């Protein structure tokens, strides 16, 4: 195997010798140290192979003795040097392309964040950037495990962080912590969590600060945790001890009428564009003068679509190199017509949906639906008003000024 490799490296020439008593040429060549092999008889000629280094000696023997030497094939590296020289520009371009592709694929060009609800995406990205994960960062410039540990340490709201590198894209997956509600154990007031009209007051500990019929705003004190002793009317003033207020943990229930309003509408003729869920993603390599598609195939775009393009470019002395990612999502148009009754029902459901989370589990004491659009309008508009009876008292620590 090694011998064949070195033969190819030095070059091999296939020749055909014509003339009388061709064995004489073979014997003379062997006696002069010319290595020949693969000798075959072809009618009145002899075909053989000789090393490129011994070709001149074999040709000299043939010329001296009147034999005709014809070259049939040339193999090996020396005979490709001319091809390499003629194709030098092409080979250099190919090597530059492969090098640029490898170089650009070693950087992060796109970052996605998933799993966050309370923690802002921008905050997660900024924290990751401080530890080396950002758009344009080299993948060898950071350790995924170190970044994950640092982000968990800095973002106390996160219970889990995973950084996954997939080609030129980084995926940051997070899981947020669930914190228990703060519990107040010391002295406190009971204050209004919502604005409303007081309907019932029940004091278990503390001193009432409101009565039935009062209108309160969010944050107003309902049951005070600072208690002022009442004056005993049967005791003489000089015999009464000095009144000193004291603090307690206010407890009790204060129910109020809370008013909510919501609005809903529905067009009689409705046209909307929605995503079908079908999408294609294409990534292009941009080099000076060319744009080369790397992934996504040659499929055409959808008749109606939404395209989102992200592009990252690195400017060099040889021109601009970059990657662009295009996500194409298919869309379709849907047209619907409703009767006045159907549109009214849909508008009412939309309005109720806006209230459902706010009044869930609360006692409804009154509700009213009002159509606020005219019959000639192309849109049916409905306003819903709902009154509930809710316990609005929540604890708040007493602050001293």
Short mmCIF file of C-alpha atoms in Angstrom, two decimals:
data_model
loop_
_atom_site.label_atom_id
_atom_site.label_comp_id
_atom_site.label_asym_id
_atom_site.label_seq_id
_atom_site.Cartn_x
_atom_site.Cartn_y
_atom_site.Cartn_z
CA UNK A 1 0.00 0.00 0.00
CA UNK A 2 2.79 2.40 0.96
CA UNK A 3 4.72 1.45 -2.22
CA UNK A 4 1.72 2.30 -4.41
CA UNK A 5 1.36 5.64 -2.65
CA UNK A 6 5.00 6.60 -3.25
CA UNK A 7 4.76 5.44 -6.87
CA UNK A 8 1.78 7.76 -7.37
CA UNK A 9 3.64 10.54 -5.59
CA UNK A 10 6.64 10.18 -7.93
CA UNK A 11 4.55 9.63 -11.06
CA UNK A 12 3.85 6.58 -13.29
CA UNK A 13 4.03 6.46 -17.11
CA UNK A 14 2.47 3.73 -19.22
CA UNK A 15 4.37 3.08 -22.50
CA UNK A 16 4.15 0.86 -25.59
CA UNK A 17 7.39 -0.40 -27.24
CA UNK A 18 7.36 -1.40 -30.89
CA UNK A 19 10.15 -3.10 -32.83
CA UNK A 20 11.94 -6.48 -33.19
CA UNK A 21 13.09 -8.44 -30.16
CA UNK A 22 11.51 -6.11 -27.62
CA UNK A 23 12.83 -8.33 -24.80
CA UNK A 24 16.24 -6.81 -25.52
CA UNK A 25 14.99 -3.35 -24.46
CA UNK A 26 13.48 -4.76 -21.24
CA UNK A 27 16.73 -6.57 -20.34
CA UNK A 28 18.85 -3.47 -21.03
CA UNK A 29 16.54 -1.31 -18.91
CA UNK A 30 16.64 -3.72 -16.00
CA UNK A 31 20.41 -3.94 -16.20
CA UNK A 32 20.64 -0.13 -15.95
CA UNK A 33 18.41 -0.07 -12.86
CA UNK A 34 15.22 1.16 -14.54
CA UNK A 35 12.28 -0.27 -12.61
CA UNK A 36 9.51 -1.52 -14.92
CA UNK A 37 6.43 -3.64 -14.20
CA UNK A 38 3.02 -4.73 -15.41
CA UNK A 39 4.56 -6.04 -18.66
CA UNK A 40 2.03 -7.28 -21.24
CA UNK A 41 2.33 -8.45 -24.85
CA UNK A 42 0.01 -6.73 -27.35
CA UNK A 43 0.39 -8.31 -30.84
CA UNK A 44 3.70 -6.90 -32.13
CA UNK A 45 4.15 -4.47 -29.22
CA UNK A 46 4.91 -4.63 -25.52
CA UNK A 47 3.01 -2.58 -22.95
CA UNK A 48 4.54 -1.80 -19.56
CA UNK A 49 4.74 0.79 -16.81
CA UNK A 50 7.78 2.73 -15.67
CA UNK A 51 8.43 5.30 -12.96
CA UNK A 52 8.54 8.89 -14.16
CA UNK A 53 12.12 9.09 -12.85
CA UNK A 54 13.19 6.20 -15.13
CA UNK A 55 11.29 7.28 -18.26
CA UNK A 56 14.18 9.27 -19.78
CA UNK A 57 16.59 6.32 -19.37
CA UNK A 58 14.11 3.94 -21.04
CA UNK A 59 13.52 6.40 -23.90
CA UNK A 60 17.29 6.75 -24.39
CA UNK A 61 17.65 2.96 -24.72
CA UNK A 62 14.84 2.82 -27.28
CA UNK A 63 16.30 5.68 -29.35
CA UNK A 64 19.81 4.16 -29.34
CA UNK A 65 18.55 0.78 -30.57
CA UNK A 66 15.88 1.90 -33.07
CA UNK A 67 12.78 1.08 -31.03
CA UNK A 68 9.61 3.20 -31.02
CA UNK A 69 8.47 4.34 -27.55
CA UNK A 70 4.88 5.59 -27.30
CA UNK A 71 3.38 7.04 -24.12
CA UNK A 72 -0.12 5.64 -23.36
CA UNK A 73 -0.95 7.03 -19.92
CA UNK A 74 0.40 9.33 -17.23
CA UNK A 75 -0.56 8.95 -13.59
CA UNK A 76 0.42 10.52 -10.28
CA UNK A 77 0.90 13.85 -8.63
CA UNK A 78 3.53 15.43 -10.95
CA UNK A 79 1.12 15.33 -13.89
CA UNK A 80 -1.58 17.19 -11.92
CA UNK A 81 0.59 20.20 -11.15
CA UNK A 82 -0.36 21.81 -14.44
CA UNK A 83 -4.03 21.31 -13.69
CA UNK A 84 -3.54 22.82 -10.24
CA UNK A 85 -1.84 25.85 -11.75
CA UNK A 86 -4.59 26.39 -14.32
CA UNK A 87 -7.30 25.98 -11.67
CA UNK A 88 -5.53 27.93 -8.94
CA UNK A 89 -8.19 30.67 -8.84
CA UNK A 90 -11.01 28.14 -8.59
CA UNK A 91 -9.25 26.14 -5.87
CA UNK A 92 -8.44 29.30 -3.92
CA UNK A 93 -12.08 30.40 -4.14
CA UNK A 94 -13.29 26.99 -3.00
CA UNK A 95 -10.90 27.00 -0.06
CA UNK A 96 -11.95 30.56 0.82
CA UNK A 97 -15.62 29.57 0.69
CA UNK A 98 -15.11 26.51 2.91
CA UNK A 99 -12.99 28.56 5.30
CA UNK A 100 -15.56 31.37 5.47
CA UNK A 101 -18.37 28.87 6.03
CA UNK A 102 -16.48 27.12 8.81
CA UNK A 103 -15.48 30.45 10.36
CA UNK A 104 -19.01 31.91 10.32
CA UNK A 105 -20.55 28.70 11.65
CA UNK A 106 -18.38 29.10 14.74
CA UNK A 107 -20.36 32.18 15.81
CA UNK A 108 -23.83 32.64 17.32
CA UNK A 109 -26.05 34.64 14.98
CA UNK A 110 -29.52 33.98 16.43
CA UNK A 111 -30.77 33.60 20.05
CA UNK A 112 -34.17 32.31 21.19
CA UNK A 113 -35.52 32.39 24.77
CA UNK A 114 -38.28 30.04 25.96
CA UNK A 115 -40.04 29.25 29.24
CA UNK A 116 -40.09 32.78 30.69
CA UNK A 117 -43.34 34.40 31.85
CA UNK A 118 -42.55 36.83 34.66
CA UNK A 119 -38.87 37.47 33.90
CA UNK A 120 -38.45 39.83 30.95
CA UNK A 121 -36.80 38.35 27.84
CA UNK A 122 -34.53 41.40 27.48
CA UNK A 123 -33.23 40.87 31.02
CA UNK A 124 -32.41 37.23 30.28
CA UNK A 125 -30.61 38.19 27.06
CA UNK A 126 -28.64 40.96 28.78
CA UNK A 127 -27.56 38.60 31.57
CA UNK A 128 -26.51 35.93 29.05
CA UNK A 129 -24.55 38.56 27.10
CA UNK A 130 -22.56 39.53 30.19
CA UNK A 131 -21.32 35.96 30.42
CA UNK A 132 -20.49 35.53 26.74
CA UNK A 133 -23.70 34.44 24.97
CA UNK A 134 -24.81 37.15 22.55
CA UNK A 135 -25.40 37.56 18.82
CA UNK A 136 -22.00 37.50 17.15
CA UNK A 137 -20.24 35.67 20.02
CA UNK A 138 -17.74 32.93 19.18
CA UNK A 139 -18.83 29.51 20.42
CA UNK A 140 -15.34 28.82 21.77
CA UNK A 141 -15.43 31.97 23.90
CA UNK A 142 -17.64 30.62 26.69
CA UNK A 143 -18.59 27.49 28.61
CA UNK A 144 -22.27 26.55 28.53
CA UNK A 145 -22.20 25.14 32.06
CA UNK A 146 -20.49 28.26 33.42
CA UNK A 147 -23.04 30.53 31.72
CA UNK A 148 -25.93 28.48 33.14
CA UNK A 149 -24.50 28.65 36.68
CA UNK A 150 -23.86 32.39 36.43
CA UNK A 151 -27.37 33.12 35.14
CA UNK A 152 -28.97 31.06 37.92
CA UNK A 153 -26.90 32.94 40.48
CA UNK A 154 -27.75 36.39 39.11
CA UNK A 155 -31.42 35.82 38.23
CA UNK A 156 -32.92 34.66 41.53
CA UNK A 157 -36.36 34.21 39.89
CA UNK A 158 -35.06 31.30 37.80
CA UNK A 159 -34.96 27.69 39.00
CA UNK A 160 -33.38 26.19 35.85
CA UNK A 161 -31.36 27.45 32.87
CA UNK A 162 -30.18 25.45 29.86
CA UNK A 163 -28.09 26.88 27.01
CA UNK A 164 -28.18 24.76 23.85
CA UNK A 165 -26.09 25.61 20.75
CA UNK A 166 -27.50 24.31 17.47
CA UNK A 167 -25.29 25.44 14.61
CA UNK A 168 -25.45 29.25 14.44
CA UNK A 169 -28.47 29.40 16.78
CA UNK A 170 -28.49 29.48 20.61
CA UNK A 171 -31.56 28.35 22.56
CA UNK A 172 -31.89 29.53 26.17
CA UNK A 173 -34.53 27.53 28.05
CA UNK A 174 -35.54 28.72 31.53
CA UNK A 175 -37.90 27.59 34.29
CA UNK A 176 -39.09 30.22 36.77
CA UNK A 177 -39.43 29.76 40.52
CA UNK A 178 -42.85 29.83 42.18
CA UNK A 179 -42.66 32.06 45.26
CA UNK A 180 -45.13 31.75 48.17
CA UNK A 181 -47.14 34.85 49.09
CA UNK A 182 -45.64 36.94 51.83
CA UNK A 183 -47.21 36.33 55.22
CA UNK A 184 -47.45 39.19 57.74
CA UNK A 185 -47.16 38.06 61.35
CA UNK A 186 -46.76 41.38 63.23
CA UNK A 187 -48.98 44.42 63.74
CA UNK A 188 -50.78 45.55 60.60
CA UNK A 189 -53.74 47.42 59.11
CA UNK A 190 -56.42 45.94 56.86
CA UNK A 191 -56.56 48.10 53.72
CA UNK A 192 -58.68 48.12 50.56
CA UNK A 193 -57.36 46.00 47.71
CA UNK A 194 -59.90 47.61 45.33
CA UNK A 195 -62.02 50.73 45.11
CA UNK A 196 -65.74 50.33 45.90
CA UNK A 197 -68.75 51.07 48.13
CA UNK A 198 -68.68 49.49 51.61
CA UNK A 199 -71.58 47.08 52.26
CA UNK A 200 -70.51 45.04 55.32
CA UNK A 201 -67.89 45.57 58.07
CA UNK A 202 -66.90 42.85 60.56
CA UNK A 203 -64.02 43.65 62.96
CA UNK A 204 -62.36 40.77 64.81
CA UNK A 205 -59.36 42.73 66.05
CA UNK A 206 -58.37 46.35 65.59
CA UNK A 207 -60.53 49.45 65.10
CA UNK A 208 -63.00 50.05 62.23
CA UNK A 209 -62.04 52.99 60.02
CA UNK A 210 -65.04 52.83 57.65
CA UNK A 211 -68.78 52.15 57.83
CA UNK A 212 -71.48 50.89 55.49
CA UNK A 213 -72.08 53.25 52.56
CA UNK A 214 -68.57 54.78 52.56
CA UNK A 215 -66.77 55.02 49.23
CA UNK A 216 -63.15 53.86 49.49
CA UNK A 217 -60.22 53.89 47.11
CA UNK A 218 -57.55 51.26 46.73
CA UNK A 219 -55.09 51.50 49.65
CA UNK A 220 -57.46 53.18 52.13
CA UNK A 221 -57.38 51.83 55.69
CA UNK A 222 -60.50 49.75 56.47
CA UNK A 223 -59.59 48.29 59.87
CA UNK A 224 -56.84 50.12 61.73
CA UNK A 225 -54.14 48.20 63.56
CA UNK A 226 -53.61 51.20 65.84
CA UNK A 227 -56.23 51.08 68.60
CA UNK A 228 -57.16 54.11 70.71
CA UNK A 229 -58.81 53.09 74.02
CA UNK A 230 -62.38 54.34 74.37
CA UNK A 231 -63.32 56.77 77.16
CA UNK A 232 -65.34 55.33 80.05
CA UNK A 233 -68.24 57.78 80.61
CA UNK A 234 -68.84 56.55 84.19
CA UNK A 235 -65.36 57.47 85.44
CA UNK A 236 -64.31 60.92 86.59
CA UNK A 237 -61.72 62.57 84.37
CA UNK A 238 -59.14 62.98 87.17
CA UNK A 239 -59.34 59.26 88.00
CA UNK A 240 -58.93 58.05 84.38
CA UNK A 241 -55.49 56.69 83.40
CA UNK A 242 -53.79 58.41 80.45
CA UNK A 243 -54.95 57.00 77.12
CA UNK A 244 -52.16 55.36 75.19
CA UNK A 245 -52.81 53.82 71.77
CA UNK A 246 -51.47 50.36 71.10
CA UNK A 247 -50.97 48.27 67.95
CA UNK A 248 -52.50 44.93 67.03
CA UNK A 249 -52.66 42.68 64.02
CA UNK A 250 -55.93 43.92 62.52
CA UNK A 251 -58.31 41.13 61.51
CA UNK A 252 -61.79 41.08 60.03
CA UNK A 253 -63.86 41.16 56.85
CA UNK A 254 -64.92 44.20 54.85
CA UNK A 255 -67.18 43.57 51.88
CA UNK A 256 -67.73 46.15 49.17
CA UNK A 257 -69.67 46.57 45.97
CA UNK A 258 -67.16 46.56 43.11
CA UNK A 259 -68.13 47.74 39.63
CA UNK A 260 -66.62 46.33 36.45
CA UNK A 261 -67.15 47.27 32.83
CA UNK A 262 -66.10 45.51 29.67
CA UNK A 263 -66.52 46.11 25.97
CA UNK A 264 -66.96 43.72 23.06
CA UNK A 265 -67.59 44.11 19.35
CA UNK A 266 -68.14 41.99 16.25
CA UNK A 267 -68.22 42.92 12.58
CA UNK A 268 -71.17 41.71 10.50
CA UNK A 269 -68.77 40.93 7.66
CA UNK A 270 -65.44 39.70 8.89
CA UNK A 271 -62.23 38.92 7.06
CA UNK A 272 -59.11 37.82 8.83
CA UNK A 273 -55.73 36.43 7.94
CA UNK A 274 -54.46 33.54 10.00
CA UNK A 275 -51.37 31.37 10.08
CA UNK A 276 -51.83 27.76 9.00
CA UNK A 277 -48.85 26.50 10.96
CA UNK A 278 -46.94 25.56 7.82
CA UNK A 279 -43.59 27.28 7.51
CA UNK A 280 -40.21 27.01 5.89
CA UNK A 281 -36.87 28.25 7.13
CA UNK A 282 -33.94 29.16 4.93
CA UNK A 283 -30.42 30.17 5.88
CA UNK A 284 -28.15 31.93 3.41
CA UNK A 285 -24.41 32.54 3.44
CA UNK A 286 -23.50 35.96 2.13
CA UNK A 287 -20.03 36.45 0.62
CA UNK A 288 -18.80 39.29 -1.57
CA UNK A 289 -20.84 39.24 -4.77
CA UNK A 290 -22.85 36.11 -3.92
CA UNK A 291 -25.65 34.80 -1.71
CA UNK A 292 -25.56 31.01 -1.21
CA UNK A 293 -28.45 29.02 0.29
CA UNK A 294 -27.27 26.61 2.98
CA UNK A 295 -30.53 25.11 4.26
CA UNK A 296 -34.20 25.04 3.36
CA UNK A 297 -34.12 23.41 -0.08
CA UNK A 298 -35.44 25.00 -3.24
CA UNK A 299 -39.13 25.09 -2.34
CA UNK A 300 -41.03 28.21 -3.40
CA UNK A 301 -42.86 30.50 -1.02
CA UNK A 302 -46.56 30.25 -0.17
CA UNK A 303 -49.21 32.26 -2.12
CA UNK A 304 -49.84 34.33 1.01
CA UNK A 305 -47.19 34.42 3.68
CA UNK A 306 -45.44 36.33 6.44
CA UNK A 307 -41.66 36.52 6.30
CA UNK A 308 -39.35 37.31 9.19
CA UNK A 309 -35.72 37.99 8.28
CA UNK A 310 -32.71 38.24 10.58
CA UNK A 311 -29.35 39.19 9.12
CA UNK A 312 -25.89 39.35 10.64
CA UNK A 313 -22.94 40.76 8.66
CA UNK A 314 -19.22 40.78 9.39
CA UNK A 315 -17.30 43.42 7.44
CA UNK A 316 -13.71 42.57 6.48
CA UNK A 317 -11.00 43.90 4.16
CA UNK A 318 -12.12 41.33 1.54
CA UNK A 319 -15.76 42.40 1.71
CA UNK A 320 -18.83 41.59 3.81
CA UNK A 321 -19.48 38.07 5.07
CA UNK A 322 -22.69 37.15 6.86
CA UNK A 323 -25.62 34.88 7.50
CA UNK A 324 -29.29 35.59 6.97
CA UNK A 325 -32.18 33.54 8.32
CA UNK A 326 -35.62 33.81 6.72
CA UNK A 327 -38.69 32.19 8.33
CA UNK A 328 -41.64 32.06 5.91
CA UNK A 329 -45.04 31.26 7.49
CA UNK A 330 -48.07 30.41 5.36
CA UNK A 331 -51.20 32.54 5.79
CA UNK A 332 -54.77 32.12 4.52
CA UNK A 333 -57.67 34.57 4.37
CA UNK A 334 -61.01 33.64 5.90
CA UNK A 335 -64.25 35.54 5.18
CA UNK A 336 -67.30 35.24 7.46
CA UNK A 337 -70.74 36.93 7.57
CA UNK A 338 -72.91 37.09 10.70
CA UNK A 339 -76.54 38.01 11.31
CA UNK A 340 -77.27 40.82 13.79
CA UNK A 341 -78.23 38.28 16.48
CA UNK A 342 -75.07 36.20 15.91
CA UNK A 343 -72.87 39.29 15.99
CA UNK A 344 -74.55 40.47 19.23
CA UNK A 345 -73.91 37.12 20.89
CA UNK A 346 -70.25 37.06 19.81
CA UNK A 347 -69.72 40.65 21.00
CA UNK A 348 -71.30 39.81 24.37
CA UNK A 349 -69.10 36.72 24.78
CA UNK A 350 -66.01 38.82 24.04
CA UNK A 351 -67.03 41.35 26.67
CA UNK A 352 -67.70 38.61 29.24
CA UNK A 353 -64.37 36.97 28.43
CA UNK A 354 -62.66 40.22 29.35
CA UNK A 355 -64.35 40.12 32.75
CA UNK A 356 -64.13 36.40 33.51
CA UNK A 357 -60.67 36.52 35.09
CA UNK A 358 -61.55 39.57 37.22
CA UNK A 359 -64.85 38.31 38.64
CA UNK A 360 -64.02 34.59 38.87
CA UNK A 361 -65.42 33.18 42.15
CA UNK A 362 -67.05 36.49 43.17
CA UNK A 363 -70.73 36.98 44.04
CA UNK A 364 -72.49 38.92 41.25
CA UNK A 365 -75.23 41.22 42.59
CA UNK A 366 -76.17 42.92 39.31
CA UNK A 367 -75.27 42.91 35.62
CA UNK A 368 -76.35 44.89 32.58
CA UNK A 369 -75.65 44.56 28.84
CA UNK A 370 -76.07 47.61 26.61
CA UNK A 371 -75.82 47.82 22.81
CA UNK A 372 -73.99 51.06 22.06
CA UNK A 373 -73.88 50.80 18.25
CA UNK A 374 -76.61 51.93 15.86
CA UNK A 375 -78.47 49.49 13.52
CA UNK A 376 -76.80 51.07 10.47
CA UNK A 377 -73.28 50.36 11.74
CA UNK A 378 -71.29 47.51 10.23
CA UNK A 379 -70.08 46.63 13.74
CA UNK A 380 -72.17 45.52 16.73
CA UNK A 381 -70.77 47.01 19.95
CA UNK A 382 -71.82 45.92 23.45
CA UNK A 383 -70.91 47.28 26.89
CA UNK A 384 -71.43 45.05 29.93
CA UNK A 385 -71.53 46.39 33.49
CA UNK A 386 -71.23 43.96 36.42
CA UNK A 387 -71.40 44.68 40.18
CA UNK A 388 -69.95 42.14 42.60
CA UNK A 389 -69.78 41.79 46.38
CA UNK A 390 -66.17 41.10 47.42
CA UNK A 391 -64.09 41.00 50.57
CA UNK A 392 -61.52 43.68 49.75
CA UNK A 393 -59.57 43.76 53.05
CA UNK A 394 -55.89 42.80 52.85
CA UNK A 395 -53.12 43.10 55.42
CA UNK A 396 -50.49 45.82 55.22
CA UNK A 397 -47.62 46.42 57.64
CA UNK A 398 -47.99 49.55 59.77
CA UNK A 399 -45.44 52.15 58.73
CA UNK A 400 -44.39 54.81 61.22
CA UNK A 401 -43.48 58.31 60.08
#
